[in-house]
Coordinates of C-alpha atoms in Angstrom, one line a residue:
X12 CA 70.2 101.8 -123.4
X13 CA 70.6 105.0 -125.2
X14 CA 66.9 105.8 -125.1
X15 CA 66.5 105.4 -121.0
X16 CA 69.5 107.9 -120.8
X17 CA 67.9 110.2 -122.9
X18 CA 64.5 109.4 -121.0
X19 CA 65.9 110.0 -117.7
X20 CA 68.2 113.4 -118.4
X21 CA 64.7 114.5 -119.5
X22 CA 63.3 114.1 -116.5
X23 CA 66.2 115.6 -114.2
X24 CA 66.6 118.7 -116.8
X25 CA 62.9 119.2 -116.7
X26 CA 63.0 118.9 -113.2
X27 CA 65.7 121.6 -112.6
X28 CA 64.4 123.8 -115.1
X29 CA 60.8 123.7 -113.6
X30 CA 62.6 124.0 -110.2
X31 CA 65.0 127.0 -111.1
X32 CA 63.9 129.2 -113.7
X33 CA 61.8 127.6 -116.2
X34 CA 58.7 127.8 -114.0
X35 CA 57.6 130.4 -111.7
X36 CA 58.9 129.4 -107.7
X37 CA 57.2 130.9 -104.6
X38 CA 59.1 133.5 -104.7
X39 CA 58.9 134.8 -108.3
X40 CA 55.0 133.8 -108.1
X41 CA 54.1 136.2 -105.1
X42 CA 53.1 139.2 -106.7
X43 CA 53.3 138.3 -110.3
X44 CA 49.7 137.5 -111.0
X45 CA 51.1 133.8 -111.9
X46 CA 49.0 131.4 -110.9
X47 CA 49.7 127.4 -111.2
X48 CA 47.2 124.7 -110.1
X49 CA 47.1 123.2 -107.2
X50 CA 47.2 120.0 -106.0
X51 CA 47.9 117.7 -102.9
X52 CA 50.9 115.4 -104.0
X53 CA 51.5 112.7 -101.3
X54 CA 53.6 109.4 -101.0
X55 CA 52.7 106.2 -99.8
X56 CA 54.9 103.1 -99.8
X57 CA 57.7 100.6 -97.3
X58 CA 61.1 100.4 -97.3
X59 CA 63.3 97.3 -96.3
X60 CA 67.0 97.4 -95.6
X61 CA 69.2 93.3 -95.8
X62 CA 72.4 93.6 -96.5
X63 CA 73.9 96.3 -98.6
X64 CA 70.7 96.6 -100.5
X65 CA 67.8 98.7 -99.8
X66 CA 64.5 98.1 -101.7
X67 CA 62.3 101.1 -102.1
X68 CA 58.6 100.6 -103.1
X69 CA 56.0 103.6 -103.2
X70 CA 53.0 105.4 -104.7
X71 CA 52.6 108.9 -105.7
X72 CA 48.8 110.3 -105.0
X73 CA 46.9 113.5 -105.9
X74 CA 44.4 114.8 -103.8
X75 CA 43.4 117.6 -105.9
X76 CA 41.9 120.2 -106.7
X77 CA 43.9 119.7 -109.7
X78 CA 45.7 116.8 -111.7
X79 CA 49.1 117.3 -112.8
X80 CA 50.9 116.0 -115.9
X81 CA 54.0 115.0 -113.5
X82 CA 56.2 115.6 -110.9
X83 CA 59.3 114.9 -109.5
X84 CA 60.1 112.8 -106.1
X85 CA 63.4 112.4 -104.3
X86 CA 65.1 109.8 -102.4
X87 CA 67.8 110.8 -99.8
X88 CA 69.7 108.3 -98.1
X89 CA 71.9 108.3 -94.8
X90 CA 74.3 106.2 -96.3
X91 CA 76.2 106.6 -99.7
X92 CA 74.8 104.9 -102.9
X93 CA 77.5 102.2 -104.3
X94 CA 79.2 103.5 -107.8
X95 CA 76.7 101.1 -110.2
X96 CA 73.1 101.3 -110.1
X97 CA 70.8 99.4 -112.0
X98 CA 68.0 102.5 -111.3
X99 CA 64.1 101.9 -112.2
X100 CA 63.1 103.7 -115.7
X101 CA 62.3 107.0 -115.2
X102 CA 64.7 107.3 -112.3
X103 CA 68.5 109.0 -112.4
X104 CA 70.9 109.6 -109.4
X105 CA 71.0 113.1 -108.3
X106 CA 74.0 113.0 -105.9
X107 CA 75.8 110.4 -103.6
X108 CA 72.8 109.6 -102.0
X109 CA 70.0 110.3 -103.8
X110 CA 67.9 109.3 -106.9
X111 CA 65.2 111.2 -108.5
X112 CA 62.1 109.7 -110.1
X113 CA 59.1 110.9 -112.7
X114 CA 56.0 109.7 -110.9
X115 CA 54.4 110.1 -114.7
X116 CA 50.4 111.6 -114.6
X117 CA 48.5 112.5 -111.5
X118 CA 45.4 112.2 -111.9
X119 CA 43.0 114.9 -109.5
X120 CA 42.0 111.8 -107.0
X121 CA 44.3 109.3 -108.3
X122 CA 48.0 107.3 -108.5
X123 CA 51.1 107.9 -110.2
X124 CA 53.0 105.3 -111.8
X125 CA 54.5 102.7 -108.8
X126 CA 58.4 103.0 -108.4
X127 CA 60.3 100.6 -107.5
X128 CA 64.0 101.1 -106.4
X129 CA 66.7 98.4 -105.5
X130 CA 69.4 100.8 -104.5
X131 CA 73.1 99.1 -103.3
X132 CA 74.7 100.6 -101.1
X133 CA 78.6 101.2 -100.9
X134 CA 78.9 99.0 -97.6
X135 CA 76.3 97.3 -95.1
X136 CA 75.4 99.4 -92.6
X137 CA 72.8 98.5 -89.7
X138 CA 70.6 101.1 -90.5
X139 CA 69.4 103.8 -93.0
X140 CA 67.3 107.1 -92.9
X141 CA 65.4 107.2 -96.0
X142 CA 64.0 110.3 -96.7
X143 CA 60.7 110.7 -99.4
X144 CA 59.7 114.3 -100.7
X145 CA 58.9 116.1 -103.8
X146 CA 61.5 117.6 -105.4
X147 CA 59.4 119.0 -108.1
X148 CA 56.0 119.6 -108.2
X149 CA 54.9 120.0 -111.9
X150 CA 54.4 124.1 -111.2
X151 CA 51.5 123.5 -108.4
X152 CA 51.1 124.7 -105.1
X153 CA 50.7 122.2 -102.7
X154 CA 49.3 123.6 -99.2
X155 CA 49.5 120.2 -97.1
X156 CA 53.3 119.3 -96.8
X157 CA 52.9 116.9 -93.9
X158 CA 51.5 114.0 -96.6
X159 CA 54.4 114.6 -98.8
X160 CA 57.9 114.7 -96.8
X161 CA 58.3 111.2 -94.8
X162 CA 61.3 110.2 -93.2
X163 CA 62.1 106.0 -92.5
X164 CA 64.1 104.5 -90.3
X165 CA 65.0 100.9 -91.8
X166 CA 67.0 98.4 -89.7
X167 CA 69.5 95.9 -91.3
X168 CA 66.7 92.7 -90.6
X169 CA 65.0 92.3 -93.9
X170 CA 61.6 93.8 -93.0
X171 CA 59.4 96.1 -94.7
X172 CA 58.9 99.4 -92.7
X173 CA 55.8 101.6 -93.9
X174 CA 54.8 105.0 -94.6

């Protein structure tokens, strides 16, 4: 148990330091001859809402040009997490309603590791907005943002919605 906490505070720490000063933003990069790869990070997957629990299941893609050794995604919820979560590996909570994953290597043209999320909720509600992005992206630029944001509607009915 001690080595998945570890595991996991890796990953958010890396994440935060990549995403605040550890690596180069937009805004530092402009200007300072820094140049990261790029790479077209994107998220396919379904979502399904019975009950208090709301299963998550996606896919992290690369398009390229370049492959990256990780990233970071990030799933926001409408509706606040429940106190105890038994959370994927690789996976910590990052707020009331959210939980950041690792999606391990992207390959250029190729999948990260599948995620799978079981997340309880506090109380049953008859709907959630579940919302998919990058939270950090390994130090690349990635120019086509429309494949990597998504935002679900799931209804309180059991089935799988898509995106």
């Amino acid at each position: 148990m001690a080595v998945r906490r570890v595991a996991v505070r890796s990953v958010v720490v890396a994440g935060l330091l990549a995403f605040g000063a550890g690596v180069p933003g937009p805004a530092q990069a402009w200007g300072s001859g820094w140049a990261g790869p790029e790479a077209d990070v994107s998220y396919h997957g379904r979502v399904a809402l019975s009950g208090s629990q709301l299963r998550v299941w996606l896919v992290p893609e690369n398009d390229g040009p370049a492959a990256l050794p990780n990233a970071t995604l990030r799933v926001r919820l409408s509706a606040d997490l429940a106190d105890r979560q038994q959370l994927a590996e690789g996976c910590a909570r990052a707020g009331l309603r959210e939980v950041v994953c690792e999606t391990g290597p992207l390959p250029l043209r190729g999948r990260g590791r599948h995620v799978g999320l079981a997340l309880e909720l506090r109380e049953r509600v008859p709907e959630v907005v579940v919302r998919v992005d990058t939270w950090w992206n390994g130090g690349a630029t990635d120019r086509n943002h429309a494949n990597d944001d998504h935002v679900v509607l799931a209804l309180d009915t059991g089935d799988a919605y898509a995106f």
